[in-house]
Coordinates of C-alpha atoms in Angstrom, one line a residue:
Chain A
M1 CA 0.3 -6.3 4.3
Q2 CA -0.9 -6.4 0.6
R3 CA -2.4 -3.2 0.2
H4 CA -3.6 -3.8 -3.3
L5 CA -5.9 -6.0 -4.8
I6 CA -4.5 -6.5 -8.4
S7 CA -5.0 -10.6 -9.4
A8 CA -7.0 -13.0 -7.9
A9 CA -3.9 -15.3 -7.8
D10 CA -2.4 -13.3 -5.0
L11 CA -5.5 -13.7 -2.6
T12 CA -4.6 -16.8 -0.1
R13 CA -7.4 -19.5 0.9
D14 CA -7.9 -17.4 4.3
D15 CA -8.0 -14.2 2.2
A16 CA -10.8 -15.2 0.3
V17 CA -12.7 -16.8 2.4
L18 CA -12.7 -13.6 4.6
I19 CA -13.6 -11.3 1.7
L20 CA -16.5 -13.9 1.2
D21 CA -17.4 -13.9 4.9
T22 CA -17.2 -10.0 5.3
A23 CA -19.4 -10.0 2.2
E24 CA -22.1 -12.2 3.6
E25 CA -22.2 -9.4 6.6
M26 CA -22.1 -6.6 3.9
A27 CA -25.2 -8.3 2.2
R28 CA -27.4 -7.5 5.1
V29 CA -26.8 -3.7 5.2
A30 CA -28.8 -3.8 1.8
D31 CA -31.9 -5.4 3.6
R32 CA -31.8 -2.2 6.0
P33 CA -33.9 0.8 5.6
I34 CA -30.7 3.1 5.7
K35 CA -28.2 1.0 3.5
K36 CA -25.2 3.1 4.6
L37 CA -22.4 2.4 6.7
P38 CA -20.0 5.4 8.3
T39 CA -17.0 3.3 7.6
L40 CA -15.1 4.8 4.5
R41 CA -16.2 8.4 5.7
G42 CA -13.4 11.2 4.9
R43 CA -11.7 8.6 2.6
T44 CA -11.8 9.1 -1.4
V45 CA -11.6 6.5 -4.0
V46 CA -11.6 7.5 -7.8
N47 CA -12.6 4.7 -10.3
L48 CA -10.6 5.4 -13.1
F49 CA -12.1 3.8 -15.8
F50 CA -10.1 3.5 -19.3
E51 CA -12.6 1.1 -20.9
D52 CA -16.3 0.7 -21.2
S53 CA -18.0 -0.6 -18.5
T54 CA -21.4 -0.3 -16.9
R55 CA -22.2 -3.3 -14.3
T56 CA -18.3 -3.1 -12.8
R57 CA -18.3 0.9 -12.3
I58 CA -21.9 1.0 -11.0
S59 CA -21.5 -1.6 -8.6
F60 CA -18.4 -0.5 -7.4
E61 CA -19.5 3.5 -6.7
A62 CA -22.7 1.8 -5.1
A63 CA -20.5 0.0 -2.9
E64 CA -18.3 3.3 -2.2
K65 CA -21.2 5.2 -1.4
R66 CA -22.8 2.4 0.9
L67 CA -19.5 2.9 3.4
S68 CA -19.5 6.5 3.0
A69 CA -16.3 7.2 0.9
D70 CA -16.0 10.3 -1.5
V71 CA -16.1 9.2 -4.8
I72 CA -14.6 10.5 -8.3
N73 CA -15.7 9.1 -11.5
F74 CA -13.2 9.5 -14.1
T75 CA -14.2 8.0 -17.6
A76 CA -11.0 8.2 -20.6
K77 CA -13.8 9.8 -22.8
G78 CA -13.7 13.5 -22.4
S79 CA -10.7 13.7 -20.0
S80 CA -7.3 14.6 -20.7
V81 CA -6.4 11.2 -21.9
S82 CA -8.2 11.7 -25.2
K83 CA -5.8 14.7 -25.4
G84 CA -2.7 12.2 -24.9
E85 CA -2.1 12.2 -21.4
S86 CA -0.2 9.1 -19.9
L87 CA -1.0 6.9 -17.1
K88 CA 1.7 8.2 -15.2
D89 CA 0.6 11.8 -15.5
T90 CA -2.9 11.0 -14.8
A91 CA -2.3 8.6 -11.8
Q92 CA 0.3 11.5 -10.4
T93 CA -2.7 14.0 -10.9
L94 CA -5.0 12.1 -9.0
E95 CA -2.2 11.3 -6.3
A96 CA -1.9 15.2 -6.1
M97 CA -5.4 15.6 -5.3
G98 CA -5.2 13.2 -2.0
V99 CA -6.8 9.8 -3.2
D100 CA -6.8 7.1 -0.9
A101 CA -7.9 4.2 -3.4
V102 CA -7.8 3.5 -7.0
V103 CA -10.3 1.3 -8.9
I104 CA -9.0 1.1 -12.2
R105 CA -10.3 -0.8 -15.5
H106 CA -7.8 -0.8 -18.4
G107 CA -7.8 -2.1 -21.5
A108 CA -3.6 -3.2 -21.3
S109 CA -3.2 -6.4 -19.5
G110 CA -1.1 -5.0 -16.3
A111 CA -1.8 -1.7 -16.1
P112 CA -2.9 -1.8 -12.5
Y113 CA 0.0 -3.9 -11.9
R114 CA 2.2 -0.9 -13.1
L115 CA 0.3 1.8 -11.0
A116 CA 0.7 -0.1 -8.0
N117 CA 4.3 -1.1 -8.2
S118 CA 5.6 1.7 -10.1
G119 CA 5.8 4.3 -7.2
W120 CA 3.8 6.7 -9.0
I121 CA 1.0 7.0 -6.3
D122 CA 0.9 5.5 -2.8
S123 CA -2.7 4.8 -2.4
A124 CA -4.1 1.1 -2.7
V125 CA -5.0 -0.1 -6.3
I126 CA -8.0 -2.1 -7.0
N127 CA -8.1 -3.9 -10.2
A128 CA -11.7 -3.5 -12.1
G129 CA -10.6 -5.5 -15.2
D130 CA -7.0 -5.1 -17.3
G131 CA -7.2 -5.9 -20.6
T132 CA -7.3 -10.0 -21.0
H133 CA -5.6 -10.4 -17.7
Q134 CA -7.3 -10.2 -14.2
H135 CA -10.9 -9.2 -12.7
P136 CA -10.3 -10.3 -9.3
T137 CA -13.8 -9.0 -8.0
Q138 CA -15.7 -10.5 -10.6
A139 CA -14.4 -14.1 -9.8
L140 CA -14.9 -13.0 -5.9
L141 CA -18.6 -12.4 -6.6
D142 CA -18.8 -15.6 -8.7
A143 CA -17.3 -17.5 -5.7
F144 CA -19.6 -15.9 -3.4
T145 CA -22.8 -16.2 -5.4
L146 CA -21.5 -20.1 -6.2
R147 CA -20.7 -20.5 -2.1
R148 CA -24.4 -19.6 -1.3
R149 CA -25.6 -21.5 -3.7
L150 CA -24.3 -24.8 -3.1
L151 CA -24.1 -24.7 0.5
G152 CA -26.5 -22.1 1.6
R153 CA -26.2 -18.6 3.3
E154 CA -25.6 -19.6 6.9
A155 CA -23.4 -22.7 6.3
A156 CA -21.6 -21.2 3.9
L157 CA -19.7 -19.4 6.5
G158 CA -15.8 -19.5 7.1
R159 CA -16.4 -22.5 4.3
D160 CA -14.4 -22.6 0.5
L161 CA -15.4 -24.3 -2.1
A162 CA -13.2 -27.6 -1.7
G163 CA -14.3 -30.5 -4.3
R164 CA -16.5 -28.8 -6.3
R165 CA -16.7 -28.9 -10.1
V166 CA -17.0 -25.4 -11.9
T167 CA -17.2 -25.8 -15.9
V168 CA -16.0 -22.5 -17.9
V169 CA -17.3 -22.6 -21.1
G170 CA -16.4 -20.2 -23.9
D171 CA -13.9 -17.6 -25.0
I172 CA -11.4 -18.3 -22.5
L173 CA -8.5 -16.6 -25.0
H174 CA -10.1 -13.4 -24.0
S175 CA -11.5 -13.8 -20.6
R176 CA -10.0 -12.0 -17.8
V177 CA -13.0 -13.6 -15.9
A178 CA -12.1 -17.0 -16.8
R179 CA -8.2 -16.0 -15.8
S180 CA -9.5 -15.0 -12.3
N181 CA -12.2 -17.6 -11.9
V182 CA -9.5 -20.4 -12.4
D183 CA -7.1 -19.0 -10.1
L184 CA -9.7 -18.2 -7.3
L185 CA -11.6 -21.3 -7.6
H186 CA -8.6 -23.3 -7.2
T187 CA -7.4 -21.7 -4.0
L188 CA -10.8 -22.3 -2.6
G189 CA -10.1 -26.0 -3.7
A190 CA -12.6 -26.2 -6.6
E191 CA -11.5 -28.0 -9.5
V192 CA -12.2 -25.8 -13.1
V193 CA -12.7 -27.5 -16.6
L194 CA -12.4 -24.9 -19.4
V195 CA -14.3 -25.8 -22.5
A196 CA -14.0 -24.2 -25.4
P197 CA -13.2 -24.4 -29.4
P198 CA -9.3 -25.0 -29.7
T199 CA -8.8 -21.5 -31.0
L200 CA -10.0 -19.9 -28.3
V201 CA -7.9 -21.5 -25.5
P202 CA -5.1 -19.7 -24.8
V203 CA -1.2 -20.9 -25.5
G204 CA -0.2 -21.7 -22.2
V205 CA -3.1 -23.3 -20.7
E206 CA -1.4 -26.5 -19.3
S207 CA 0.3 -24.3 -16.5
W208 CA -3.4 -23.2 -15.1
P209 CA -4.5 -25.1 -12.6
C210 CA -7.4 -26.3 -14.5
E211 CA -8.3 -29.0 -17.0
V212 CA -9.0 -28.3 -20.6
S213 CA -12.2 -30.1 -22.7
Y214 CA -13.2 -29.3 -26.4
D215 CA -16.3 -30.8 -25.4
L216 CA -19.1 -29.5 -23.7
D217 CA -21.6 -32.6 -23.5
S218 CA -19.2 -34.8 -21.6
T219 CA -18.3 -32.2 -19.2
L220 CA -21.8 -31.2 -18.2
A221 CA -23.2 -34.1 -15.9
K222 CA -19.9 -33.8 -13.5
S223 CA -20.6 -29.9 -12.9
D224 CA -21.6 -28.1 -9.6
A225 CA -21.8 -25.0 -11.7
V226 CA -21.5 -24.1 -15.3
M227 CA -20.2 -20.3 -16.4
M228 CA -21.2 -19.2 -19.6
L229 CA -18.8 -16.5 -21.1
R230 CA -19.8 -13.9 -24.0
V231 CA -17.7 -14.2 -27.2
Q232 CA -16.0 -11.1 -26.9
R233 CA -16.1 -10.0 -30.4
E234 CA -14.6 -6.7 -29.5
R235 CA -11.5 -8.4 -28.8
M236 CA -11.2 -10.6 -32.0
N237 CA -9.4 -9.5 -34.9
A238 CA -9.5 -12.7 -36.8
A239 CA -12.0 -15.7 -37.3
F240 CA -11.7 -18.0 -34.4
F241 CA -14.7 -20.3 -35.5
P242 CA -16.6 -20.7 -38.6
T243 CA -20.0 -19.2 -37.9
E244 CA -22.1 -18.5 -34.7
R245 CA -24.4 -21.3 -35.7
E246 CA -22.1 -23.6 -35.3
Y247 CA -20.5 -22.0 -32.1
S248 CA -23.7 -21.9 -30.3
R249 CA -24.7 -25.5 -31.3
R250 CA -21.5 -26.8 -29.8
Y251 CA -20.9 -24.6 -27.2
G252 CA -24.0 -22.8 -26.2
L253 CA -26.0 -23.7 -23.1
D254 CA -29.8 -24.3 -24.0
G255 CA -32.7 -26.1 -22.2
E256 CA -31.9 -29.8 -23.1
R257 CA -28.0 -29.0 -22.2
M258 CA -29.0 -27.7 -18.8
A259 CA -31.7 -30.5 -18.2
R260 CA -28.6 -33.0 -18.2
M261 CA -26.7 -31.0 -15.6
P262 CA -27.1 -32.4 -11.9
E263 CA -30.0 -31.0 -10.4
H264 CA -28.7 -28.9 -7.9
A265 CA -26.1 -27.4 -10.4
V266 CA -26.2 -24.0 -11.4
V267 CA -25.7 -21.6 -14.4
M268 CA -23.7 -19.0 -13.9
H269 CA -22.5 -15.5 -16.4
P270 CA -20.9 -12.7 -15.5
G271 CA -22.9 -10.5 -18.4
P272 CA -23.5 -8.7 -20.4
M273 CA -25.2 -11.8 -22.3
V274 CA -26.1 -12.6 -25.8
R275 CA -29.0 -14.5 -26.0
G276 CA -29.2 -17.2 -28.7
M277 CA -25.4 -16.9 -28.9
E278 CA -23.8 -18.9 -25.7
I279 CA -26.9 -19.1 -23.7
T280 CA -30.7 -19.0 -24.8
A281 CA -33.2 -17.3 -23.4
E282 CA -35.0 -20.3 -21.7
V283 CA -31.7 -20.8 -19.5
A284 CA -31.0 -17.2 -19.2
D285 CA -34.6 -16.9 -17.4
S286 CA -34.4 -19.7 -15.6
P287 CA -34.0 -20.0 -11.8
R288 CA -31.1 -22.0 -12.0
C289 CA -29.3 -19.3 -13.7
T290 CA -27.4 -16.6 -10.9
A291 CA -26.7 -13.8 -13.2
I292 CA -28.9 -11.3 -11.4
E293 CA -27.3 -12.5 -8.1
Q294 CA -23.9 -12.0 -9.4
V295 CA -25.2 -8.3 -10.0
T296 CA -26.1 -8.2 -6.2
A297 CA -23.5 -10.2 -5.0
G298 CA -20.8 -7.6 -6.7
V299 CA -22.0 -4.9 -4.4
S300 CA -21.5 -6.9 -1.4
V301 CA -18.0 -8.0 -2.4
R302 CA -16.9 -5.0 -3.5
M303 CA -17.8 -3.3 0.0
A304 CA -16.0 -6.3 1.5
V305 CA -12.7 -5.8 -0.5
L306 CA -13.0 -1.7 0.2
Y307 CA -13.5 -2.3 4.0
L308 CA -10.6 -4.9 4.1
L309 CA -8.2 -2.9 2.4
L310 CA -9.1 0.8 3.4
G311 CA -11.2 0.2 6.7
G312 CA -8.1 0.1 9.1
N313 CA -4.6 1.7 9.5
E314 CA -3.4 -1.3 7.3
P315 CA -5.0 -3.9 5.1
A316 CA -6.3 -7.0 6.5
L317 CA -5.3 -9.1 3.9
S318 CA -1.8 -11.2 3.8
R319 CA 0.8 -10.7 1.7
Q320 CA 1.6 -12.8 -1.1
P321 CA 3.8 -11.6 -4.0
S322 CA 2.1 -11.2 -7.4
A323 CA 2.7 -14.2 -9.6
E324 CA 5.3 -14.0 -12.3
R325 CA 2.3 -13.9 -14.8
T326 CA 1.5 -10.5 -14.1
A327 CA 5.0 -9.0 -13.7
S328 CA 5.7 -10.2 -17.4
T329 CA 2.4 -8.3 -18.9
A330 CA 3.3 -5.2 -17.0
H331 CA 5.3 -4.0 -19.8
A332 CA 2.7 -4.1 -21.9
A333 CA 1.1 -1.2 -20.3
E334 CA 4.4 0.5 -20.3
E335 CA 4.6 0.6 -23.7
K336 CA 1.2 2.1 -24.2
Chain B
M1 CA -15.6 -5.2 25.1
D2 CA -12.7 -3.7 25.4
S3 CA -11.6 -6.1 27.9
H4 CA -11.3 -8.8 24.8
A5 CA -8.6 -7.3 23.0
N6 CA -6.2 -8.2 26.4
P7 CA -5.5 -12.1 26.6
P8 CA -6.3 -13.3 29.9
A9 CA -3.8 -13.2 33.1
T10 CA -2.5 -16.0 34.1
D11 CA -3.0 -14.9 37.7
A12 CA -6.4 -13.9 37.0
R13 CA -9.0 -14.3 40.0
P14 CA -12.3 -14.7 39.7
V15 CA -15.1 -12.1 40.8
L16 CA -18.2 -13.7 39.6
E17 CA -19.0 -17.5 39.2
G18 CA -21.3 -19.2 37.3
P19 CA -24.5 -18.9 40.2
D20 CA -23.5 -15.5 40.6
I21 CA -24.0 -14.7 36.7
A22 CA -27.1 -16.6 36.7
R23 CA -28.8 -14.6 39.7
V24 CA -27.2 -11.3 38.4
L25 CA -29.2 -11.7 35.3
T26 CA -32.2 -12.9 37.3
R27 CA -32.4 -9.7 39.0
I28 CA -31.9 -7.4 36.0
A29 CA -34.5 -9.6 34.3
H30 CA -36.9 -8.1 37.4
E31 CA -35.4 -4.8 37.0
V32 CA -36.0 -4.4 33.6
V33 CA -39.9 -5.5 33.8
E34 CA -40.1 -3.5 36.8
R35 CA -38.8 -0.2 34.9
A36 CA -41.0 -1.1 31.5
R37 CA -43.9 -1.8 33.3
G38 CA -44.3 -5.0 32.2
A39 CA -41.8 -5.0 29.3
D40 CA -44.4 -5.1 26.4
D41 CA -42.4 -3.7 23.8
V42 CA -38.8 -4.5 24.8
V43 CA -36.3 -5.9 22.3
L44 CA -33.1 -7.1 23.4
L45 CA -29.8 -6.5 21.6
G46 CA -26.7 -8.0 22.2
I47 CA -23.3 -6.6 21.4
P48 CA -21.1 -9.2 19.6
T49 CA -19.5 -11.7 20.8
R50 CA -20.7 -12.4 24.5
G51 CA -23.5 -9.5 24.6
V52 CA -25.1 -11.5 22.4
F53 CA -25.2 -14.8 24.7
L54 CA -25.8 -12.7 27.8
A55 CA -28.8 -10.8 25.7
Q56 CA -30.3 -14.8 25.0
R57 CA -30.1 -15.6 28.5
L58 CA -32.0 -12.7 29.8
A59 CA -34.3 -12.9 27.1
A60 CA -35.0 -16.4 28.5
K61 CA -35.6 -15.4 31.8
L62 CA -37.4 -12.2 30.8
E63 CA -39.9 -14.9 28.9
Q64 CA -40.0 -17.0 32.3
I65 CA -41.2 -13.4 34.3
T66 CA -43.7 -12.3 31.9
D67 CA -44.9 -15.5 29.9
R68 CA -44.1 -13.8 26.5
K69 CA -41.9 -14.1 23.6
I70 CA -39.1 -11.4 24.1
P71 CA -37.2 -10.4 20.7
V72 CA -33.7 -10.8 20.8
G73 CA -31.3 -9.8 18.1
S74 CA -27.6 -8.7 17.9
L75 CA -25.9 -5.5 16.9
D76 CA -22.4 -5.5 15.2
I77 CA -20.4 -2.2 16.3
T78 CA -17.4 -2.8 14.3
M79 CA -18.2 -0.6 11.5
Y80 CA -19.0 2.2 13.5
R81 CA -15.9 2.0 16.0
D82 CA -14.3 5.3 16.5
D83 CA -10.5 3.3 16.8
L84 CA -11.1 1.7 13.2
R85 CA -8.5 3.7 11.7
L86 CA -5.9 2.5 14.6
Q87 CA -5.7 -0.7 13.9
P88 CA -6.2 -3.2 10.9
P89 CA -9.7 -3.9 9.6
R90 CA -11.7 -6.6 12.3
A91 CA -13.8 -9.6 10.9
L92 CA -17.3 -8.3 11.2
A93 CA -20.0 -10.2 13.1
R94 CA -23.5 -10.5 13.0
T95 CA -26.1 -7.8 12.8
E96 CA -29.6 -9.6 13.4
I97 CA -32.5 -7.1 14.2
P98 CA -35.7 -9.1 15.1
G99 CA -38.2 -9.1 12.7
D100 CA -40.5 -6.6 13.5
G101 CA -37.7 -4.0 13.7
I102 CA -37.1 -1.5 17.0
D103 CA -39.0 1.5 15.4
G104 CA -41.3 2.6 18.6
R105 CA -39.6 -0.1 21.3
L106 CA -37.5 -0.1 24.0
V107 CA -34.2 -1.5 23.0
V108 CA -32.2 -2.6 25.7
L109 CA -28.2 -3.0 24.6
V110 CA -26.6 -6.0 26.0
D111 CA -22.9 -6.3 26.7
D112 CA -20.7 -7.8 29.2
V113 CA -18.1 -5.3 30.4
L114 CA -19.0 -1.8 30.4
F115 CA -15.3 0.4 30.2
S116 CA -14.6 3.5 28.3
G117 CA -18.5 3.8 27.1
R118 CA -16.9 3.9 23.6
T119 CA -18.7 0.5 22.6
I120 CA -21.7 1.9 23.8
R121 CA -21.2 5.2 21.6
A122 CA -21.1 3.1 18.2
A123 CA -24.0 1.2 19.2
L124 CA -26.0 4.3 19.4
D125 CA -24.7 5.2 16.1
A126 CA -25.3 1.9 14.6
L127 CA -28.9 1.9 16.1
N128 CA -29.4 5.1 14.5
D129 CA -29.4 3.4 10.9
I130 CA -31.7 0.4 11.7
G131 CA -34.7 2.5 13.1
R132 CA -36.2 4.8 15.9
P133 CA -36.4 3.1 18.9
R134 CA -39.0 4.8 21.7
A135 CA -36.0 4.6 24.2
V136 CA -32.5 2.6 24.5
Q137 CA -31.5 1.5 27.8
L138 CA -28.0 -0.6 28.6
A139 CA -27.7 -3.4 30.7
V140 CA -24.3 -4.8 31.7
L141 CA -23.0 -7.6 33.5
V142 CA -19.7 -6.1 34.8
D143 CA -19.1 -1.9 34.9
R144 CA -15.5 -1.6 35.7
G145 CA -15.4 2.3 35.2
H146 CA -12.9 5.0 33.7
R147 CA -15.8 6.2 31.5
E148 CA -14.4 8.4 28.5
L149 CA -17.7 9.3 27.4
P150 CA -20.8 10.6 29.3
I151 CA -22.6 7.3 29.3
R152 CA -23.7 4.8 32.1
A153 CA -25.7 1.7 32.4
D154 CA -29.3 1.2 33.6
Y155 CA -28.6 -2.4 34.4
V156 CA -25.5 -3.3 36.3
G157 CA -24.8 -6.9 36.9
K158 CA -21.8 -5.9 39.3
N159 CA -19.7 -2.6 39.8
L160 CA -16.1 -3.5 40.0
P161 CA -14.1 -0.7 40.7
T162 CA -10.5 -1.6 39.1
S163 CA -7.2 0.4 38.1
L164 CA -6.4 0.7 34.1
R165 CA -3.3 -1.8 34.9
E166 CA -6.1 -4.6 35.2
T167 CA -8.0 -6.6 32.8
V168 CA -11.3 -7.8 33.4
K169 CA -12.6 -10.7 31.3
V170 CA -16.2 -12.5 31.1
L171 CA -16.2 -16.4 30.2
L172 CA -19.7 -17.5 29.2
A173 CA -20.3 -21.6 28.5
E174 CA -21.4 -20.9 25.2
E175 CA -18.3 -19.5 23.8
D176 CA -15.5 -20.4 26.6
G177 CA -16.7 -23.7 28.2
R178 CA -17.6 -22.0 31.3
D179 CA -19.0 -19.0 33.2
T180 CA -16.9 -17.0 35.2
V181 CA -15.4 -13.4 35.4
L182 CA -11.8 -13.2 35.8
L183 CA -10.3 -9.6 37.2
G184 CA -6.3 -10.0 36.6
A185 CA -3.2 -7.9 35.8
K186 CA -2.2 -6.3 32.4
P187 CA 1.1 -8.3 31.5
A188 CA 4.0 -5.6 31.8
D189 CA 4.5 -5.2 28.3
Q190 CA 1.3 -3.6 27.2

């Protein structure tokens, strides 16, 4: 049985649909006067955040608390990490305290994989974003939002995204969200087109299960969803495009471009949005933009993942070994 | 509920057939009206899977008797089970509370088989998180005994004395294509 959630590529189609269906039921808890379930009572979950995050950390914390888990928050700032403690020692400290699950965000790609497979700890590991590698719960909440919008809340149960076309636009190179989405959307049967300037397309993209285009306008009319990504300046150490103005003119989504999308198509954004750069305020505030729904979906999807991994005596997700892509990046974390 | 875990035994014999089930539900409907003095504030909540269909059938019969709309919903108890940690997580079923809620109302829980009573304990916990009913009652199609908790049913379709080596399986047209209650022997390997 798969005990961890490291990569969206580890999920089978049935696992993914099970998570999305479970999340639909979890979403109903949010409508109740008492938004709490006793399911993870007595289990301890640590949120181990080595990298800044607001929405993911708060979302995980809300999900854990709604399932009655005991939550310990750990941020690298002000911890022993700033004194030079290694990931291994931090992990073993947590293990000694009797932790059932670790939700980890780390700047190094492969850190969660290392944590899960090194034998340092026995607890379940959930990847909350590692470097430019993976962010599986983000891909799950995107798929959840998309499935609900395209198929309807009731009709969506038990179904995948077969035959739908999703266009992912922007900084693919630095985006773990794009990688996770390509993996998961492909597993769910959707076709993915990546659109970016050539400098922001990663090496080796031809082995990914998707198409690549450099022209946004030609893909819009065929898309069921357009997912805009933020340009990650904090990860850039070189000039990837001449000016912001040129980037936003060629790859930004404005009202005029949105009008050329099919009527049912939605605009998605994982946040944080940079208005005026990849998306205009007009688009961001339009009812076709699902950014806020994605945040709400995040709590339900994370509740579903926590329940399916920790709710029973063994996880409910099937076993499928991590892709080699994961294994090769694991060394990066080790050296760090 | 507990009977669902067991595969239906091949040599199972029917103890209630379709017409019996219909008659039993009609009787329970009359008992509910009688005990609740008209069933003004009754809310029926079925426990998935088959309790939900029984609740819907019971609501239809109550509506015939009282000539009033009877709120009916479902209550999934999976995440309140006391044996969650003993098996892999189960898929969740739907909890659907009727629009006006359950506060101050008479909630009648409906399930197919009453066995250990643990399902009903979980249902009472789940109700607690949803609201505060005036009272809670329990209607079951079959009471097979072997209670492990101090829980009893208010309305029983059929009292069926069983041994622990037997299985009770309720089949309903909505889910299984036919109405019947089967009493069988547990396979030897269990």
